[in-house]
């Protein structure tokens, strides 16, 4: 261990914290689509170096939450119909595979799905904020991919989930009552528990198709 190891770890920790704070602002809708993410302004606001901000912005770009434009710097990504369709269909492939992996999954992986549903239902009953409901709702979907037992696929699903949260944060018109989602996900788990995997796969497919339609409708210009 060298004298520089702790310095490297501290820098990484700072970058992680900046990334988390920027993600929070994005997911809470504080930063609108197309908002410039200026290194100097962020560095001054957080009391950190521009190089740390630059590294954090690189993470957001890699995650699809921000875009780097020639001669214009980094700005918040803007959801568009083509990217939303691609995002929703990628999720559908992963989550349908996860649902079909239920019979081969171990009890720990199945319990993760059960716990995610319990947490989400509790948030609904407690009247949690839209952001909390959204986060816990998407955690159920991530737990379905977790049934496959593949860290790489889970990481891919996490990236898709982050992009979806950004899109939802930018669309005020899609802030619907989350109670309907609690009911449909409870039904999904019941299908899995009784071994009706194909019915569960069809259920998640319909759910994601409905989500895609709702997001695209919200993105359409108001007449």
PDB file of N, CA and C in Angstrom, residues 78-150:
ATOM      1  N   UNK A  78     -32.311  14.783 -23.243  1.00  0.00           N
ATOM      2  CA  UNK A  78     -33.723  15.051 -23.508  1.00  0.00           C
ATOM      3  C   UNK A  78     -34.393  13.786 -24.036  1.00  0.00           C
ATOM      4  N   UNK A  79     -35.462  13.325 -23.379  1.00  0.00           N
ATOM      5  CA  UNK A  79     -36.151  12.129 -23.877  1.00  0.00           C
ATOM      6  C   UNK A  79     -36.819  12.412 -25.210  1.00  0.00           C
ATOM      7  N   UNK A  80     -36.754  11.478 -26.132  1.00  0.00           N
ATOM      8  CA  UNK A  80     -37.426  11.603 -27.410  1.00  0.00           C
ATOM      9  C   UNK A  80     -38.103  10.272 -27.719  1.00  0.00           C
ATOM     10  N   UNK A  81     -39.089  10.259 -28.610  1.00  0.00           N
ATOM     11  CA  UNK A  81     -39.842   9.028 -28.866  1.00  0.00           C
ATOM     12  C   UNK A  81     -38.980   7.832 -29.250  1.00  0.00           C
ATOM     13  N   UNK A  82     -37.981   8.041 -30.096  1.00  0.00           N
ATOM     14  CA  UNK A  82     -37.155   6.913 -30.538  1.00  0.00           C
ATOM     15  C   UNK A  82     -36.389   6.296 -29.373  1.00  0.00           C
ATOM     16  N   UNK A  83     -35.804   7.136 -28.520  1.00  0.00           N
ATOM     17  CA  UNK A  83     -35.032   6.609 -27.392  1.00  0.00           C
ATOM     18  C   UNK A  83     -35.943   5.942 -26.368  1.00  0.00           C
ATOM     19  N   UNK A  84     -37.151   6.479 -26.178  1.00  0.00           N
ATOM     20  CA  UNK A  84     -38.096   5.872 -25.238  1.00  0.00           C
ATOM     21  C   UNK A  84     -38.531   4.498 -25.734  1.00  0.00           C
ATOM     22  N   UNK A  85     -38.819   4.382 -27.023  1.00  0.00           N
ATOM     23  CA  UNK A  85     -39.192   3.069 -27.576  1.00  0.00           C
ATOM     24  C   UNK A  85     -38.070   2.060 -27.380  1.00  0.00           C
ATOM     25  N   UNK A  86     -36.863   2.468 -27.687  1.00  0.00           N
ATOM     26  CA  UNK A  86     -35.712   1.580 -27.540  1.00  0.00           C
ATOM     27  C   UNK A  86     -35.532   1.170 -26.084  1.00  0.00           C
ATOM     28  N   UNK A  87     -35.651   2.125 -25.197  1.00  0.00           N
ATOM     29  CA  UNK A  87     -35.505   1.879 -23.765  1.00  0.00           C
ATOM     30  C   UNK A  87     -36.558   0.891 -23.260  1.00  0.00           C
ATOM     31  N   UNK A  88     -37.812   1.128 -23.613  1.00  0.00           N
ATOM     32  CA  UNK A  88     -38.897   0.264 -23.132  1.00  0.00           C
ATOM     33  C   UNK A  88     -38.781  -1.146 -23.694  1.00  0.00           C
ATOM     34  N   UNK A  89     -38.365  -1.280 -24.922  1.00  0.00           N
ATOM     35  CA  UNK A  89     -38.265  -2.612 -25.515  1.00  0.00           C
ATOM     36  C   UNK A  89     -37.071  -3.388 -24.970  1.00  0.00           C
ATOM     37  N   UNK A  90     -36.010  -2.670 -24.659  1.00  0.00           N
ATOM     38  CA  UNK A  90     -34.872  -3.336 -24.014  1.00  0.00           C
ATOM     39  C   UNK A  90     -35.274  -3.844 -22.633  1.00  0.00           C
ATOM     40  N   UNK A  91     -36.022  -3.033 -21.896  1.00  0.00           N
ATOM     41  CA  UNK A  91     -36.513  -3.469 -20.586  1.00  0.00           C
ATOM     42  C   UNK A  91     -37.412  -4.692 -20.727  1.00  0.00           C
ATOM     43  N   UNK A  92     -38.257  -4.696 -21.744  1.00  0.00           N
ATOM     44  CA  UNK A  92     -39.188  -5.809 -21.927  1.00  0.00           C
ATOM     45  C   UNK A  92     -38.445  -7.123 -22.133  1.00  0.00           C
ATOM     46  N   UNK A  93     -37.377  -7.091 -22.920  1.00  0.00           N
ATOM     47  CA  UNK A  93     -36.590  -8.307 -23.159  1.00  0.00           C
ATOM     48  C   UNK A  93     -35.980  -8.808 -21.857  1.00  0.00           C
ATOM     49  N   UNK A  94     -35.356  -7.905 -21.104  1.00  0.00           N
ATOM     50  CA  UNK A  94     -34.693  -8.297 -19.859  1.00  0.00           C
ATOM     51  C   UNK A  94     -35.689  -8.801 -18.816  1.00  0.00           C
ATOM     52  N   UNK A  95     -36.788  -8.083 -18.657  1.00  0.00           N
ATOM     53  CA  UNK A  95     -37.714  -8.433 -17.581  1.00  0.00           C
ATOM     54  C   UNK A  95     -38.527  -9.683 -17.892  1.00  0.00           C
ATOM     55  N   UNK A  96     -38.856  -9.890 -19.162  1.00  0.00           N
ATOM     56  CA  UNK A  96     -39.540 -11.135 -19.526  1.00  0.00           C
ATOM     57  C   UNK A  96     -38.623 -12.329 -19.283  1.00  0.00           C
ATOM     58  N   UNK A  97     -37.347 -12.164 -19.611  1.00  0.00           N
ATOM     59  CA  UNK A  97     -36.381 -13.239 -19.346  1.00  0.00           C
ATOM     60  C   UNK A  97     -36.264 -13.486 -17.849  1.00  0.00           C
ATOM     61  N   UNK A  98     -36.272 -12.405 -17.069  1.00  0.00           N
ATOM     62  CA  UNK A  98     -36.194 -12.555 -15.623  1.00  0.00           C
ATOM     63  C   UNK A  98     -37.381 -13.308 -15.059  1.00  0.00           C
ATOM     64  N   UNK A  99     -38.577 -12.957 -15.515  1.00  0.00           N
ATOM     65  CA  UNK A  99     -39.793 -13.639 -15.057  1.00  0.00           C
ATOM     66  C   UNK A  99     -39.721 -15.127 -15.391  1.00  0.00           C
ATOM     67  N   UNK A 100     -39.257 -15.431 -16.585  1.00  0.00           N
ATOM     68  CA  UNK A 100     -39.149 -16.840 -16.986  1.00  0.00           C
ATOM     69  C   UNK A 100     -38.043 -17.561 -16.220  1.00  0.00           C
ATOM     70  N   UNK A 101     -37.162 -16.790 -15.575  1.00  0.00           N
ATOM     71  CA  UNK A 101     -36.111 -17.397 -14.768  1.00  0.00           C
ATOM     72  C   UNK A 101     -36.540 -17.716 -13.349  1.00  0.00           C
ATOM     73  N   UNK A 102     -37.792 -17.384 -13.000  1.00  0.00           N
ATOM     74  CA  UNK A 102     -38.284 -17.634 -11.638  1.00  0.00           C
ATOM     75  C   UNK A 102     -38.120 -19.092 -11.194  1.00  0.00           C
ATOM     76  N   UNK A 103     -38.484 -20.092 -12.002  1.00  0.00           N
ATOM     77  CA  UNK A 103     -38.373 -21.479 -11.536  1.00  0.00           C
ATOM     78  C   UNK A 103     -36.946 -21.887 -11.178  1.00  0.00           C
ATOM     79  N   UNK A 104     -35.961 -21.356 -11.896  1.00  0.00           N
ATOM     80  CA  UNK A 104     -34.566 -21.734 -11.650  1.00  0.00           C
ATOM     81  C   UNK A 104     -33.884 -20.829 -10.628  1.00  0.00           C
ATOM     82  N   UNK A 105     -34.533 -19.735 -10.261  1.00  0.00           N
ATOM     83  CA  UNK A 105     -33.923 -18.784  -9.321  1.00  0.00           C
ATOM     84  C   UNK A 105     -33.865 -19.386  -7.921  1.00  0.00           C
ATOM     85  N   UNK A 106     -32.885 -18.930  -7.132  1.00  0.00           N
ATOM     86  CA  UNK A 106     -32.813 -19.414  -5.752  1.00  0.00           C
ATOM     87  C   UNK A 106     -33.748 -18.585  -4.866  1.00  0.00           C
ATOM     88  N   UNK A 107     -33.900 -19.019  -3.629  1.00  0.00           N
ATOM     89  CA  UNK A 107     -34.865 -18.378  -2.741  1.00  0.00           C
ATOM     90  C   UNK A 107     -34.461 -16.948  -2.399  1.00  0.00           C
ATOM     91  N   UNK A 108     -33.170 -16.677  -2.358  1.00  0.00           N
ATOM     92  CA  UNK A 108     -32.707 -15.320  -2.077  1.00  0.00           C
ATOM     93  C   UNK A 108     -33.133 -14.369  -3.190  1.00  0.00           C
ATOM     94  N   UNK A 109     -33.019 -14.817  -4.436  1.00  0.00           N
ATOM     95  CA  UNK A 109     -33.419 -13.981  -5.566  1.00  0.00           C
ATOM     96  C   UNK A 109     -34.934 -13.768  -5.576  1.00  0.00           C
ATOM     97  N   UNK A 110     -35.683 -14.807  -5.244  1.00  0.00           N
ATOM     98  CA  UNK A 110     -37.139 -14.663  -5.180  1.00  0.00           C
ATOM     99  C   UNK A 110     -37.548 -13.733  -4.042  1.00  0.00           C
ATOM    100  N   UNK A 111     -36.856 -13.853  -2.919  1.00  0.00           N
ATOM    101  CA  UNK A 111     -37.163 -12.982  -1.779  1.00  0.00           C
ATOM    102  C   UNK A 111     -36.913 -11.515  -2.111  1.00  0.00           C
ATOM    103  N   UNK A 112     -35.944 -11.259  -2.981  1.00  0.00           N
ATOM    104  CA  UNK A 112     -35.667  -9.874  -3.380  1.00  0.00           C
ATOM    105  C   UNK A 112     -36.880  -9.274  -4.092  1.00  0.00           C
ATOM    106  N   UNK A 113     -37.559 -10.088  -4.908  1.00  0.00           N
ATOM    107  CA  UNK A 113     -38.772  -9.624  -5.589  1.00  0.00           C
ATOM    108  C   UNK A 113     -39.870  -9.366  -4.565  1.00  0.00           C
ATOM    109  N   UNK A 114     -40.037 -10.294  -3.638  1.00  0.00           N
ATOM    110  CA  UNK A 114     -41.072 -10.144  -2.609  1.00  0.00           C
ATOM    111  C   UNK A 114     -40.836  -8.887  -1.768  1.00  0.00           C
ATOM    112  N   UNK A 115     -39.581  -8.679  -1.361  1.00  0.00           N
ATOM    113  CA  UNK A 115     -39.265  -7.509  -0.528  1.00  0.00           C
ATOM    114  C   UNK A 115     -39.494  -6.210  -1.285  1.00  0.00           C
ATOM    115  N   UNK A 116     -39.128  -6.212  -2.568  1.00  0.00           N
ATOM    116  CA  UNK A 116     -39.317  -5.006  -3.377  1.00  0.00           C
ATOM    117  C   UNK A 116     -40.796  -4.650  -3.470  1.00  0.00           C
ATOM    118  N   UNK A 117     -41.637  -5.659  -3.622  1.00  0.00           N
ATOM    119  CA  UNK A 117     -43.077  -5.404  -3.689  1.00  0.00           C
ATOM    120  C   UNK A 117     -43.606  -4.901  -2.350  1.00  0.00           C
ATOM    121  N   UNK A 118     -43.143  -5.492  -1.251  1.00  0.00           N
ATOM    122  CA  UNK A 118     -43.563  -5.044   0.083  1.00  0.00           C
ATOM    123  C   UNK A 118     -43.165  -3.588   0.304  1.00  0.00           C
ATOM    124  N   UNK A 119     -41.937  -3.240  -0.062  1.00  0.00           N
ATOM    125  CA  UNK A 119     -41.454  -1.868   0.122  1.00  0.00           C
ATOM    126  C   UNK A 119     -42.272  -0.878  -0.703  1.00  0.00           C
ATOM    127  N   UNK A 120     -42.579  -1.270  -1.930  1.00  0.00           N
ATOM    128  CA  UNK A 120     -43.341  -0.390  -2.812  1.00  0.00           C
ATOM    129  C   UNK A 120     -44.768  -0.207  -2.295  1.00  0.00           C
ATOM    130  N   UNK A 121     -45.403  -1.317  -1.910  1.00  0.00           N
ATOM    131  CA  UNK A 121     -46.769  -1.252  -1.397  1.00  0.00           C
ATOM    132  C   UNK A 121     -46.840  -0.394  -0.137  1.00  0.00           C
ATOM    133  N   UNK A 122     -45.833  -0.522   0.725  1.00  0.00           N
ATOM    134  CA  UNK A 122     -45.790   0.294   1.939  1.00  0.00           C
ATOM    135  C   UNK A 122     -45.682   1.776   1.594  1.00  0.00           C
ATOM    136  N   UNK A 123     -44.877   2.085   0.586  1.00  0.00           N
ATOM    137  CA  UNK A 123     -44.726   3.484   0.169  1.00  0.00           C
ATOM    138  C   UNK A 123     -46.041   4.033  -0.368  1.00  0.00           C
ATOM    139  N   UNK A 124     -46.770   3.200  -1.114  1.00  0.00           N
ATOM    140  CA  UNK A 124     -48.075   3.617  -1.634  1.00  0.00           C
ATOM    141  C   UNK A 124     -49.035   3.910  -0.487  1.00  0.00           C
ATOM    142  N   UNK A 125     -49.101   2.992   0.462  1.00  0.00           N
ATOM    143  CA  UNK A 125     -50.014   3.156   1.599  1.00  0.00           C
ATOM    144  C   UNK A 125     -49.642   4.355   2.469  1.00  0.00           C
ATOM    145  N   UNK A 126     -48.339   4.671   2.528  1.00  0.00           N
ATOM    146  CA  UNK A 126     -47.875   5.786   3.356  1.00  0.00           C
ATOM    147  C   UNK A 126     -48.004   7.134   2.652  1.00  0.00           C
ATOM    148  N   UNK A 127     -48.443   7.108   1.389  1.00  0.00           N
ATOM    149  CA  UNK A 127     -48.552   8.354   0.639  1.00  0.00           C
ATOM    150  C   UNK A 127     -47.205   8.987   0.362  1.00  0.00           C
ATOM    151  N   UNK A 128     -46.224   8.164   0.033  1.00  0.00           N
ATOM    152  CA  UNK A 128     -44.862   8.645  -0.218  1.00  0.00           C
ATOM    153  C   UNK A 128     -44.823   9.579  -1.425  1.00  0.00           C
ATOM    154  N   UNK A 129     -43.740  10.308  -1.547  1.00  0.00           N
ATOM    155  CA  UNK A 129     -43.566  11.241  -2.661  1.00  0.00           C
ATOM    156  C   UNK A 129     -43.509  10.491  -3.985  1.00  0.00           C
ATOM    157  N   UNK A 130     -43.768  11.226  -5.054  1.00  0.00           N
ATOM    158  CA  UNK A 130     -43.688  10.631  -6.389  1.00  0.00           C
ATOM    159  C   UNK A 130     -42.312  10.035  -6.630  1.00  0.00           C
ATOM    160  N   UNK A 131     -41.271  10.740  -6.200  1.00  0.00           N
ATOM    161  CA  UNK A 131     -39.915  10.257  -6.419  1.00  0.00           C
ATOM    162  C   UNK A 131     -39.674   8.928  -5.707  1.00  0.00           C
ATOM    163  N   UNK A 132     -40.157   8.817  -4.468  1.00  0.00           N
ATOM    164  CA  UNK A 132     -39.984   7.572  -3.717  1.00  0.00           C
ATOM    165  C   UNK A 132     -40.776   6.437  -4.346  1.00  0.00           C
ATOM    166  N   UNK A 133     -42.014   6.717  -4.736  1.00  0.00           N
ATOM    167  CA  UNK A 133     -42.831   5.696  -5.387  1.00  0.00           C
ATOM    168  C   UNK A 133     -42.175   5.218  -6.674  1.00  0.00           C
ATOM    169  N   UNK A 134     -41.662   6.166  -7.434  1.00  0.00           N
ATOM    170  CA  UNK A 134     -41.011   5.840  -8.697  1.00  0.00           C
ATOM    171  C   UNK A 134     -39.793   4.951  -8.461  1.00  0.00           C
ATOM    172  N   UNK A 135     -38.983   5.316  -7.474  1.00  0.00           N
ATOM    173  CA  UNK A 135     -37.779   4.549  -7.165  1.00  0.00           C
ATOM    174  C   UNK A 135     -38.125   3.123  -6.736  1.00  0.00           C
ATOM    175  N   UNK A 136     -39.115   2.985  -5.873  1.00  0.00           N
ATOM    176  CA  UNK A 136     -39.465   1.651  -5.366  1.00  0.00           C
ATOM    177  C   UNK A 136     -40.200   0.818  -6.414  1.00  0.00           C
ATOM    178  N   UNK A 137     -40.965   1.485  -7.257  1.00  0.00           N
ATOM    179  CA  UNK A 137     -41.616   0.781  -8.363  1.00  0.00           C
ATOM    180  C   UNK A 137     -40.562   0.167  -9.284  1.00  0.00           C
ATOM    181  N   UNK A 138     -39.588   0.971  -9.657  1.00  0.00           N
ATOM    182  CA  UNK A 138     -38.546   0.473 -10.553  1.00  0.00           C
ATOM    183  C   UNK A 138     -37.673  -0.580  -9.880  1.00  0.00           C
ATOM    184  N   UNK A 139     -37.584  -0.542  -8.550  1.00  0.00           N
ATOM    185  CA  UNK A 139     -36.821  -1.570  -7.832  1.00  0.00           C
ATOM    186  C   UNK A 139     -37.448  -2.949  -8.025  1.00  0.00           C
ATOM    187  N   UNK A 140     -38.764  -3.007  -8.158  1.00  0.00           N
ATOM    188  CA  UNK A 140     -39.424  -4.287  -8.442  1.00  0.00           C
ATOM    189  C   UNK A 140     -38.954  -4.817  -9.788  1.00  0.00           C
ATOM    190  N   UNK A 141     -38.909  -3.941 -10.766  1.00  0.00           N
ATOM    191  CA  UNK A 141     -38.490  -4.357 -12.104  1.00  0.00           C
ATOM    192  C   UNK A 141     -37.033  -4.821 -12.110  1.00  0.00           C
ATOM    193  N   UNK A 142     -36.185  -4.145 -11.357  1.00  0.00           N
ATOM    194  CA  UNK A 142     -34.789  -4.575 -11.254  1.00  0.00           C
ATOM    195  C   UNK A 142     -34.688  -5.940 -10.588  1.00  0.00           C
ATOM    196  N   UNK A 143     -35.529  -6.185  -9.596  1.00  0.00           N
ATOM    197  CA  UNK A 143     -35.480  -7.477  -8.906  1.00  0.00           C
ATOM    198  C   UNK A 143     -35.885  -8.615  -9.831  1.00  0.00           C
ATOM    199  N   UNK A 144     -36.743  -8.328 -10.806  1.00  0.00           N
ATOM    200  CA  UNK A 144     -37.115  -9.357 -11.777  1.00  0.00           C
ATOM    201  C   UNK A 144     -35.915  -9.760 -12.625  1.00  0.00           C
ATOM    202  N   UNK A 145     -35.144  -8.787 -13.052  1.00  0.00           N
ATOM    203  CA  UNK A 145     -33.926  -9.095 -13.810  1.00  0.00           C
ATOM    204  C   UNK A 145     -32.941  -9.845 -12.922  1.00  0.00           C
ATOM    205  N   UNK A 146     -32.937  -9.534 -11.636  1.00  0.00           N
ATOM    206  CA  UNK A 146     -32.061 -10.219 -10.692  1.00  0.00           C
ATOM    207  C   UNK A 146     -32.317 -11.708 -10.609  1.00  0.00           C
ATOM    208  N   UNK A 147     -33.513 -12.156 -11.017  1.00  0.00           N
ATOM    209  CA  UNK A 147     -33.824 -13.588 -11.012  1.00  0.00           C
ATOM    210  C   UNK A 147     -32.925 -14.371 -11.957  1.00  0.00           C
ATOM    211  N   UNK A 148     -32.313 -13.687 -12.908  1.00  0.00           N
ATOM    212  CA  UNK A 148     -31.429 -14.354 -13.868  1.00  0.00           C
ATOM    213  C   UNK A 148     -30.065 -14.665 -13.273  1.00  0.00           C
ATOM    214  N   UNK A 149     -29.726 -14.016 -12.160  1.00  0.00           N
ATOM    215  CA  UNK A 149     -28.445 -14.288 -11.512  1.00  0.00           C
ATOM    216  C   UNK A 149     -27.241 -13.791 -12.281  1.00  0.00           C
ATOM    217  N   UNK A 150     -27.451 -12.753 -13.108  1.00  0.00           N
ATOM    218  CA  UNK A 150     -26.357 -12.208 -13.915  1.00  0.00           C
ATOM    219  C   UNK A 150     -26.071 -10.764 -13.517  1.00  0.00           C
TER     220      UNK A 150
END
